[in-house]
Structures are given as structure tokens and as C-alpha cells.
């Protein structure tokens, strides 16, 4: 994923041109804030551990929003890929042309998503968790393409990201299934939005 950074400041002033690139980030940030407050999640899940799950999940989604839908100062080296262009917006639809550092960083980035999916609903079938990971990643990539087209955020929608993000979510969910069968069950249960113990090992 190629990125560039659009600075907020030019000679000490915030430019309107720079702020435009950050519109997608603020849209999703405020949408997430409204969703949390409107649904009264604090009242629905009153336990302290559940509050931690909700709060950190919101922080995690905000971090994903920042990492994926804003111009970034980070530029990870990536393998050379054949890119396609639509109105000047690059995208990659050929999978695994070459693995880069970014591929594995994306796996790490979405590991927590699998963890949160388990804490939100540990009764979720394993196959559905994989689908959630896939569609979450697809949502990100489509947003990157559209936001680059409209707001020029300098992101590249990449099918490799779709693969690596799905892998990361799957690993995170699988790790939680395994840990929930161990002595860590009682600790994990404190952070579940739905109580109980998973039996997904046989699914």
C-alpha cells in the first residue's frame, strides 16, 4: 500500500486543502462515537470488564480508521506490483505478486479484530468469524479506493491486504477459542459481552 503524508501546516497555518484529505477519518470517527452513545452500550453491558472491551474496541477501530483512511507519514517498503488505474487511482487485483513487510504487518493489525469478535460473541461459528474478517477487510479496501478517488488520501486498494487481513482476523479468533479452553477462561469471561465458554474447537 503506497502512502504519502499531507501536512496540516504550511508556514504555520492549517490549510483547507490539507484538511480535505482527513474528511474520511473524521466521518467514521464521529459515526462510531454516535453509534456507541446512541445504543447506550455502557448501560447494556454494565460490568467493568465489558466497559474495557467496548472502550478498547472503539479505540482499536479508531486506530484502524487512522491507519487506513488518512494520509500517512509511514511508508513501508513493498514488493513491486503491477497496478491498475481508474481515473488516476491505483489498485491491485492480482494476488500475491510478491510478499512484503506490509503483508505481515496487516496480519498483526487485524489479529485484535479476531479477539474482539470472540469477546463480542464467542458463540459465533468459526466460519462466520472468517467471513466477518473478510468483509471488514473488503470494506476497508473499498473505502480506500473511494476515498482516494474523492479525497486523494494516497492509499492503494490491494487484494493482498484483503487476504492478509482475513488471515489476521482468523488467527485472532482461533487463538481466543484455544485460550478459552484453558485456565484463562475465567479471566476472558470478564471481558465477554456474552458469558459462557466456547465449544468451537470441534466446529
Short mmCIF file of N, CA and C in Angstrom, two decimals, residues 6-162:
data_model
loop_
_atom_site.label_atom_id
_atom_site.label_comp_id
_atom_site.label_asym_id
_atom_site.label_seq_id
_atom_site.Cartn_x
_atom_site.Cartn_y
_atom_site.Cartn_z
N UNK A 6 0.14 14.26 3.84
CA UNK A 6 -0.25 15.64 3.55
C UNK A 6 -0.16 16.42 4.85
N UNK A 7 0.76 17.36 4.98
CA UNK A 7 0.92 18.07 6.26
C UNK A 7 -0.26 18.96 6.58
N UNK A 8 -0.55 19.09 7.88
CA UNK A 8 -1.58 20.00 8.34
C UNK A 8 -1.13 21.45 8.20
N UNK A 9 0.17 21.67 8.34
CA UNK A 9 0.65 23.04 8.46
C UNK A 9 1.50 23.44 7.26
N UNK A 10 1.25 24.62 6.77
CA UNK A 10 2.08 25.24 5.75
C UNK A 10 2.42 26.64 6.25
N UNK A 11 3.72 26.83 6.59
CA UNK A 11 4.18 28.10 7.15
C UNK A 11 3.34 28.50 8.37
N UNK A 12 3.10 27.50 9.23
CA UNK A 12 2.42 27.78 10.50
C UNK A 12 0.92 27.84 10.43
N UNK A 13 0.32 27.58 9.28
CA UNK A 13 -1.13 27.66 9.15
C UNK A 13 -1.71 26.32 8.69
N UNK A 14 -2.88 26.00 9.21
CA UNK A 14 -3.61 24.82 8.76
C UNK A 14 -4.30 25.16 7.44
N UNK A 15 -4.05 24.35 6.43
CA UNK A 15 -4.63 24.64 5.12
C UNK A 15 -5.89 23.83 4.91
N UNK A 16 -6.84 24.43 4.23
CA UNK A 16 -8.08 23.74 3.91
C UNK A 16 -7.81 22.55 3.02
N UNK A 17 -6.85 22.69 2.11
CA UNK A 17 -6.50 21.60 1.20
C UNK A 17 -6.03 20.37 1.98
N UNK A 18 -5.23 20.61 3.03
CA UNK A 18 -4.73 19.50 3.84
C UNK A 18 -5.86 18.85 4.63
N UNK A 19 -6.77 19.65 5.15
CA UNK A 19 -7.87 19.10 5.95
C UNK A 19 -8.81 18.23 5.13
N UNK A 20 -8.95 18.53 3.86
CA UNK A 20 -9.85 17.75 3.00
C UNK A 20 -9.45 16.28 2.99
N UNK A 21 -8.15 16.01 3.03
CA UNK A 21 -7.68 14.63 2.99
C UNK A 21 -8.06 13.84 4.24
N UNK A 22 -8.44 14.54 5.29
CA UNK A 22 -8.77 13.89 6.56
C UNK A 22 -10.27 13.75 6.77
N UNK A 23 -11.06 14.16 5.80
CA UNK A 23 -12.52 14.05 5.93
C UNK A 23 -12.98 12.62 6.19
N UNK A 24 -12.49 11.60 5.45
CA UNK A 24 -12.94 10.22 5.72
C UNK A 24 -12.70 9.79 7.16
N UNK A 25 -11.54 10.15 7.70
CA UNK A 25 -11.23 9.77 9.09
C UNK A 25 -12.26 10.35 10.06
N UNK A 26 -12.54 11.64 9.93
CA UNK A 26 -13.46 12.29 10.86
C UNK A 26 -14.90 11.80 10.68
N UNK A 27 -15.28 11.48 9.46
CA UNK A 27 -16.63 10.95 9.23
C UNK A 27 -16.84 9.66 10.01
N UNK A 28 -15.89 8.73 9.88
CA UNK A 28 -16.04 7.44 10.56
C UNK A 28 -15.82 7.56 12.06
N UNK A 29 -14.96 8.49 12.47
CA UNK A 29 -14.76 8.68 13.91
C UNK A 29 -16.05 9.15 14.58
N UNK A 30 -16.68 10.15 14.00
CA UNK A 30 -17.92 10.67 14.59
C UNK A 30 -19.06 9.67 14.46
N UNK A 31 -19.09 8.93 13.36
CA UNK A 31 -20.12 7.90 13.19
C UNK A 31 -19.99 6.84 14.27
N UNK A 32 -18.75 6.42 14.55
CA UNK A 32 -18.52 5.44 15.60
C UNK A 32 -18.89 5.97 16.97
N UNK A 33 -18.58 7.23 17.22
CA UNK A 33 -18.92 7.85 18.51
C UNK A 33 -20.43 7.89 18.72
N UNK A 34 -21.15 8.27 17.67
CA UNK A 34 -22.62 8.32 17.76
C UNK A 34 -23.18 6.92 17.97
N UNK A 35 -22.61 5.93 17.29
CA UNK A 35 -23.10 4.55 17.42
C UNK A 35 -22.97 4.05 18.85
N UNK A 36 -21.82 4.33 19.47
CA UNK A 36 -21.59 3.87 20.84
C UNK A 36 -22.54 4.55 21.81
N UNK A 37 -22.70 5.86 21.68
CA UNK A 37 -23.54 6.60 22.63
C UNK A 37 -25.03 6.36 22.38
N UNK A 38 -25.43 6.28 21.11
CA UNK A 38 -26.85 6.13 20.79
C UNK A 38 -27.39 4.78 21.26
N UNK A 39 -26.56 3.75 21.19
CA UNK A 39 -27.01 2.41 21.58
C UNK A 39 -26.89 2.15 23.08
N UNK A 40 -26.42 3.15 23.83
CA UNK A 40 -26.33 3.03 25.30
C UNK A 40 -25.59 1.76 25.71
N UNK A 41 -24.43 1.55 25.10
CA UNK A 41 -23.68 0.31 25.36
C UNK A 41 -23.21 0.21 26.80
N UNK A 42 -22.92 1.36 27.42
CA UNK A 42 -22.47 1.31 28.81
C UNK A 42 -23.56 0.74 29.72
N UNK A 43 -24.82 1.08 29.43
CA UNK A 43 -25.92 0.57 30.25
C UNK A 43 -26.24 -0.89 29.93
N UNK A 44 -26.11 -1.27 28.67
CA UNK A 44 -26.41 -2.66 28.28
C UNK A 44 -25.38 -3.63 28.84
N UNK A 45 -24.14 -3.17 28.94
CA UNK A 45 -23.06 -4.03 29.44
C UNK A 45 -22.39 -3.31 30.61
N UNK A 46 -22.92 -3.50 31.83
CA UNK A 46 -22.51 -2.68 32.97
C UNK A 46 -21.21 -3.10 33.64
N UNK A 47 -20.72 -4.31 33.39
CA UNK A 47 -19.54 -4.79 34.09
C UNK A 47 -18.29 -4.02 33.66
N UNK A 48 -17.34 -3.90 34.57
CA UNK A 48 -16.11 -3.17 34.30
C UNK A 48 -15.33 -3.78 33.13
N UNK A 49 -15.24 -5.11 33.13
CA UNK A 49 -14.53 -5.79 32.05
C UNK A 49 -15.18 -5.54 30.70
N UNK A 50 -16.51 -5.51 30.68
CA UNK A 50 -17.22 -5.23 29.44
C UNK A 50 -17.00 -3.80 28.98
N UNK A 51 -16.91 -2.87 29.93
CA UNK A 51 -16.59 -1.48 29.59
C UNK A 51 -15.22 -1.40 28.93
N UNK A 52 -14.27 -2.17 29.45
CA UNK A 52 -12.93 -2.18 28.86
C UNK A 52 -12.99 -2.70 27.43
N UNK A 53 -13.76 -3.77 27.22
CA UNK A 53 -13.90 -4.33 25.87
C UNK A 53 -14.48 -3.31 24.91
N UNK A 54 -15.54 -2.64 25.31
CA UNK A 54 -16.20 -1.66 24.45
C UNK A 54 -15.27 -0.48 24.16
N UNK A 55 -14.63 0.04 25.22
CA UNK A 55 -13.77 1.21 25.06
C UNK A 55 -12.56 0.90 24.18
N UNK A 56 -11.90 -0.23 24.45
CA UNK A 56 -10.71 -0.56 23.67
C UNK A 56 -11.06 -0.95 22.24
N UNK A 57 -12.24 -1.53 22.04
CA UNK A 57 -12.67 -1.85 20.68
C UNK A 57 -12.90 -0.57 19.88
N UNK A 58 -13.49 0.43 20.52
CA UNK A 58 -13.68 1.72 19.86
C UNK A 58 -12.33 2.36 19.53
N UNK A 59 -11.39 2.28 20.47
CA UNK A 59 -10.04 2.81 20.23
C UNK A 59 -9.37 2.06 19.09
N UNK A 60 -9.55 0.74 19.07
CA UNK A 60 -8.96 -0.08 18.01
C UNK A 60 -9.52 0.31 16.64
N UNK A 61 -10.84 0.47 16.54
CA UNK A 61 -11.46 0.86 15.27
C UNK A 61 -11.01 2.26 14.85
N UNK A 62 -10.82 3.14 15.83
CA UNK A 62 -10.31 4.48 15.51
C UNK A 62 -8.89 4.39 14.96
N UNK A 63 -8.09 3.50 15.55
CA UNK A 63 -6.72 3.31 15.06
C UNK A 63 -6.73 2.75 13.64
N UNK A 64 -7.63 1.81 13.36
CA UNK A 64 -7.76 1.27 12.00
C UNK A 64 -8.17 2.38 11.04
N UNK A 65 -9.10 3.20 11.48
CA UNK A 65 -9.55 4.35 10.69
C UNK A 65 -8.36 5.25 10.35
N UNK A 66 -7.54 5.52 11.36
CA UNK A 66 -6.38 6.40 11.17
C UNK A 66 -5.33 5.75 10.27
N UNK A 67 -5.08 4.47 10.46
CA UNK A 67 -4.06 3.77 9.69
C UNK A 67 -4.44 3.61 8.22
N UNK A 68 -5.74 3.46 7.96
CA UNK A 68 -6.18 3.08 6.61
C UNK A 68 -6.83 4.19 5.81
N UNK A 69 -7.36 5.21 6.47
CA UNK A 69 -8.15 6.21 5.74
C UNK A 69 -7.63 7.63 5.91
N UNK A 70 -6.34 7.75 6.25
CA UNK A 70 -5.73 9.08 6.30
C UNK A 70 -4.41 9.03 5.55
N UNK A 71 -3.96 10.18 5.04
CA UNK A 71 -2.59 10.25 4.52
C UNK A 71 -1.64 9.94 5.65
N UNK A 72 -0.62 9.14 5.40
CA UNK A 72 0.23 8.64 6.47
C UNK A 72 1.67 9.06 6.27
N UNK A 73 2.36 9.29 7.40
CA UNK A 73 3.78 9.58 7.36
C UNK A 73 4.60 8.30 7.25
N UNK A 74 3.94 7.14 7.41
CA UNK A 74 4.64 5.87 7.33
C UNK A 74 4.62 5.36 5.90
N UNK A 75 5.72 4.81 5.45
CA UNK A 75 5.82 4.27 4.11
C UNK A 75 6.62 2.98 4.17
N UNK A 76 5.92 1.87 4.32
CA UNK A 76 6.59 0.59 4.42
C UNK A 76 7.05 0.14 3.04
N UNK A 77 8.24 -0.43 2.99
CA UNK A 77 8.74 -0.93 1.71
C UNK A 77 7.88 -2.09 1.26
N UNK A 78 7.54 -2.11 0.00
CA UNK A 78 6.66 -3.16 -0.51
C UNK A 78 7.22 -3.70 -1.81
N UNK A 79 6.82 -4.91 -2.13
CA UNK A 79 7.27 -5.53 -3.36
C UNK A 79 6.68 -4.78 -4.55
N UNK A 80 7.43 -4.80 -5.66
CA UNK A 80 6.91 -4.18 -6.88
C UNK A 80 5.71 -4.96 -7.38
N UNK A 81 4.65 -4.23 -7.68
CA UNK A 81 3.41 -4.87 -8.12
C UNK A 81 2.90 -4.19 -9.38
N UNK A 82 2.23 -4.98 -10.19
CA UNK A 82 1.55 -4.43 -11.35
C UNK A 82 0.23 -3.84 -10.89
N UNK A 83 0.10 -2.53 -10.99
CA UNK A 83 -1.10 -1.85 -10.53
C UNK A 83 -1.97 -1.43 -11.70
N UNK A 84 -3.26 -1.39 -11.45
CA UNK A 84 -4.22 -0.89 -12.41
C UNK A 84 -4.69 0.49 -11.94
N UNK A 85 -5.23 1.28 -12.87
CA UNK A 85 -5.62 2.64 -12.52
C UNK A 85 -7.02 2.95 -13.02
N UNK A 86 -7.77 3.66 -12.17
CA UNK A 86 -9.09 4.14 -12.55
C UNK A 86 -9.14 5.63 -12.24
N UNK A 87 -9.18 6.45 -13.26
CA UNK A 87 -9.13 7.91 -13.09
C UNK A 87 -7.95 8.33 -12.22
N UNK A 88 -6.82 7.69 -12.45
CA UNK A 88 -5.61 8.02 -11.73
C UNK A 88 -5.45 7.39 -10.37
N UNK A 89 -6.45 6.62 -9.94
CA UNK A 89 -6.40 5.96 -8.63
C UNK A 89 -5.88 4.54 -8.80
N UNK A 90 -4.75 4.20 -8.18
CA UNK A 90 -4.17 2.87 -8.35
C UNK A 90 -4.86 1.82 -7.49
N UNK A 91 -4.87 0.58 -7.98
CA UNK A 91 -5.37 -0.55 -7.20
C UNK A 91 -4.74 -1.82 -7.73
N UNK A 92 -4.69 -2.83 -6.89
CA UNK A 92 -4.10 -4.12 -7.26
C UNK A 92 -5.13 -5.23 -7.12
N UNK A 93 -5.36 -5.96 -8.19
CA UNK A 93 -6.31 -7.07 -8.16
C UNK A 93 -5.63 -8.41 -8.45
N UNK A 94 -4.30 -8.40 -8.56
CA UNK A 94 -3.55 -9.63 -8.79
C UNK A 94 -2.93 -10.06 -7.47
N UNK A 95 -3.38 -11.16 -6.89
CA UNK A 95 -2.90 -11.54 -5.55
C UNK A 95 -1.49 -12.09 -5.55
N UNK A 96 -0.80 -11.82 -4.45
CA UNK A 96 0.49 -12.43 -4.13
C UNK A 96 1.51 -12.27 -5.25
N UNK A 97 1.62 -11.07 -5.79
CA UNK A 97 2.68 -10.80 -6.76
C UNK A 97 4.04 -10.82 -6.08
N UNK A 98 4.03 -10.50 -4.83
CA UNK A 98 5.26 -10.53 -4.04
C UNK A 98 4.94 -10.12 -2.62
N UNK A 99 5.39 -10.92 -1.66
CA UNK A 99 5.09 -10.62 -0.26
C UNK A 99 6.04 -9.55 0.26
N UNK A 100 5.49 -8.62 1.01
CA UNK A 100 6.28 -7.54 1.57
C UNK A 100 6.08 -7.48 3.07
N UNK A 101 6.81 -6.59 3.71
CA UNK A 101 6.65 -6.38 5.15
C UNK A 101 5.22 -6.01 5.49
N UNK A 102 4.60 -5.25 4.60
CA UNK A 102 3.24 -4.79 4.85
C UNK A 102 2.25 -5.94 4.97
N UNK A 103 2.46 -7.02 4.21
CA UNK A 103 1.55 -8.16 4.25
C UNK A 103 1.48 -8.72 5.67
N UNK A 104 2.63 -8.87 6.31
CA UNK A 104 2.67 -9.44 7.65
C UNK A 104 2.23 -8.43 8.71
N UNK A 105 2.49 -7.15 8.46
CA UNK A 105 2.01 -6.12 9.38
C UNK A 105 0.48 -6.06 9.38
N UNK A 106 -0.13 -6.30 8.22
CA UNK A 106 -1.59 -6.32 8.14
C UNK A 106 -2.17 -7.48 8.94
N UNK A 107 -1.47 -8.62 8.94
CA UNK A 107 -1.91 -9.75 9.75
C UNK A 107 -1.90 -9.36 11.23
N UNK A 108 -0.81 -8.73 11.66
CA UNK A 108 -0.71 -8.28 13.05
C UNK A 108 -1.80 -7.25 13.36
N UNK A 109 -2.06 -6.35 12.41
CA UNK A 109 -3.04 -5.29 12.62
C UNK A 109 -4.45 -5.83 12.86
N UNK A 110 -4.79 -6.94 12.21
CA UNK A 110 -6.16 -7.46 12.33
C UNK A 110 -6.29 -8.63 13.31
N UNK A 111 -5.20 -9.04 13.92
CA UNK A 111 -5.30 -10.04 14.99
C UNK A 111 -6.27 -9.59 16.08
N UNK A 112 -6.19 -8.34 16.54
CA UNK A 112 -7.14 -7.91 17.58
C UNK A 112 -8.59 -7.97 17.14
N UNK A 113 -8.86 -7.81 15.85
CA UNK A 113 -10.24 -7.89 15.38
C UNK A 113 -10.83 -9.26 15.69
N UNK A 114 -10.04 -10.31 15.46
CA UNK A 114 -10.49 -11.66 15.79
C UNK A 114 -10.74 -11.82 17.27
N UNK A 115 -9.89 -11.20 18.08
CA UNK A 115 -10.05 -11.25 19.54
C UNK A 115 -11.36 -10.57 19.94
N UNK A 116 -11.61 -9.39 19.38
CA UNK A 116 -12.83 -8.65 19.73
C UNK A 116 -14.09 -9.36 19.23
N UNK A 117 -14.02 -9.97 18.06
CA UNK A 117 -15.17 -10.73 17.57
C UNK A 117 -15.54 -11.83 18.55
N UNK A 118 -14.52 -12.46 19.12
CA UNK A 118 -14.77 -13.53 20.08
C UNK A 118 -15.37 -12.97 21.37
N UNK A 119 -14.84 -11.85 21.84
CA UNK A 119 -15.35 -11.26 23.07
C UNK A 119 -16.77 -10.73 22.89
N UNK A 120 -17.08 -10.25 21.70
CA UNK A 120 -18.42 -9.74 21.42
C UNK A 120 -19.43 -10.87 21.35
N UNK A 121 -19.04 -11.97 20.70
CA UNK A 121 -19.95 -13.12 20.59
C UNK A 121 -19.13 -14.40 20.42
N UNK A 122 -18.80 -15.03 21.54
CA UNK A 122 -17.98 -16.24 21.48
C UNK A 122 -18.75 -17.42 20.89
N UNK A 123 -20.08 -17.30 20.78
CA UNK A 123 -20.89 -18.37 20.20
C UNK A 123 -20.91 -18.31 18.67
N UNK A 124 -20.27 -17.32 18.12
CA UNK A 124 -20.22 -17.16 16.67
C UNK A 124 -19.51 -18.36 16.03
N UNK A 125 -20.09 -18.95 14.97
CA UNK A 125 -19.39 -20.03 14.26
C UNK A 125 -18.06 -19.55 13.71
N UNK A 126 -17.09 -20.43 13.68
CA UNK A 126 -15.76 -20.08 13.20
C UNK A 126 -15.80 -19.56 11.77
N UNK A 127 -16.62 -20.20 10.94
CA UNK A 127 -16.72 -19.79 9.54
C UNK A 127 -17.28 -18.37 9.42
N UNK A 128 -18.19 -18.01 10.32
CA UNK A 128 -18.76 -16.66 10.27
C UNK A 128 -17.72 -15.63 10.68
N UNK A 129 -16.86 -15.98 11.64
CA UNK A 129 -15.79 -15.07 12.05
C UNK A 129 -14.86 -14.79 10.87
N UNK A 130 -14.56 -15.82 10.09
CA UNK A 130 -13.73 -15.64 8.90
C UNK A 130 -14.41 -14.71 7.92
N UNK A 131 -15.71 -14.90 7.73
CA UNK A 131 -16.46 -14.03 6.81
C UNK A 131 -16.48 -12.59 7.30
N UNK A 132 -16.63 -12.40 8.62
CA UNK A 132 -16.59 -11.04 9.17
C UNK A 132 -15.24 -10.39 8.89
N UNK A 133 -14.18 -11.17 9.07
CA UNK A 133 -12.85 -10.65 8.78
C UNK A 133 -12.69 -10.28 7.32
N UNK A 134 -13.23 -11.12 6.44
CA UNK A 134 -13.15 -10.86 5.00
C UNK A 134 -13.93 -9.60 4.63
N UNK A 135 -15.16 -9.50 5.09
CA UNK A 135 -15.99 -8.35 4.71
C UNK A 135 -15.51 -7.06 5.38
N UNK A 136 -14.95 -7.16 6.57
CA UNK A 136 -14.36 -5.98 7.21
C UNK A 136 -13.20 -5.46 6.37
N UNK A 137 -12.36 -6.38 5.92
CA UNK A 137 -11.23 -6.00 5.08
C UNK A 137 -11.70 -5.46 3.73
N UNK A 138 -12.72 -6.10 3.16
CA UNK A 138 -13.27 -5.62 1.89
C UNK A 138 -13.82 -4.20 2.06
N UNK A 139 -14.46 -3.95 3.18
CA UNK A 139 -14.99 -2.62 3.48
C UNK A 139 -13.86 -1.59 3.52
N UNK A 140 -12.75 -1.95 4.16
CA UNK A 140 -11.60 -1.05 4.23
C UNK A 140 -11.05 -0.76 2.85
N UNK A 141 -10.82 -1.82 2.06
CA UNK A 141 -10.21 -1.64 0.74
C UNK A 141 -11.11 -0.82 -0.18
N UNK A 142 -12.41 -1.07 -0.15
CA UNK A 142 -13.34 -0.30 -0.98
C UNK A 142 -13.34 1.16 -0.54
N UNK A 143 -13.29 1.39 0.77
CA UNK A 143 -13.24 2.76 1.27
C UNK A 143 -11.95 3.45 0.87
N UNK A 144 -10.84 2.73 0.90
CA UNK A 144 -9.58 3.32 0.48
C UNK A 144 -9.65 3.76 -0.99
N UNK A 145 -10.23 2.92 -1.82
CA UNK A 145 -10.34 3.25 -3.24
C UNK A 145 -11.23 4.47 -3.44
N UNK A 146 -12.41 4.46 -2.82
CA UNK A 146 -13.36 5.57 -2.99
C UNK A 146 -12.80 6.86 -2.39
N UNK A 147 -12.20 6.76 -1.21
CA UNK A 147 -11.66 7.95 -0.55
C UNK A 147 -10.46 8.52 -1.31
N UNK A 148 -9.66 7.64 -1.92
CA UNK A 148 -8.56 8.14 -2.73
C UNK A 148 -9.10 8.84 -3.98
N UNK A 149 -10.19 8.29 -4.52
CA UNK A 149 -10.80 8.89 -5.70
C UNK A 149 -11.40 10.26 -5.38
N UNK A 150 -12.04 10.38 -4.21
CA UNK A 150 -12.74 11.62 -3.86
C UNK A 150 -11.88 12.62 -3.10
N UNK A 151 -11.01 12.09 -2.20
CA UNK A 151 -10.27 12.98 -1.31
C UNK A 151 -8.75 12.89 -1.48
N UNK A 152 -8.29 12.02 -2.38
CA UNK A 152 -6.86 11.90 -2.69
C UNK A 152 -6.03 11.63 -1.43
N UNK A 153 -6.38 10.56 -0.74
CA UNK A 153 -5.67 10.23 0.50
C UNK A 153 -4.40 9.44 0.26
N UNK A 154 -4.14 9.06 -0.99
CA UNK A 154 -2.88 8.40 -1.31
C UNK A 154 -2.79 6.96 -0.87
N UNK A 155 -3.90 6.26 -0.84
CA UNK A 155 -3.92 4.85 -0.47
C UNK A 155 -4.15 3.98 -1.70
N UNK A 156 -3.72 2.74 -1.62
CA UNK A 156 -3.89 1.81 -2.74
C UNK A 156 -4.70 0.62 -2.27
N UNK A 157 -5.87 0.42 -2.84
CA UNK A 157 -6.66 -0.78 -2.54
C UNK A 157 -5.94 -1.99 -3.10
N UNK A 158 -5.71 -2.99 -2.26
CA UNK A 158 -4.84 -4.11 -2.64
C UNK A 158 -5.48 -5.43 -2.21
N UNK A 159 -5.59 -6.35 -3.15
CA UNK A 159 -6.18 -7.65 -2.84
C UNK A 159 -5.33 -8.41 -1.82
N UNK A 160 -4.03 -8.13 -1.79
CA UNK A 160 -3.17 -8.77 -0.79
C UNK A 160 -3.56 -8.35 0.63
N UNK A 161 -3.99 -7.11 0.78
CA UNK A 161 -4.47 -6.65 2.09
C UNK A 161 -5.73 -7.40 2.49
N UNK A 162 -6.57 -7.67 1.52
CA UNK A 162 -7.79 -8.43 1.77
C UNK A 162 -7.45 -9.82 2.31
#
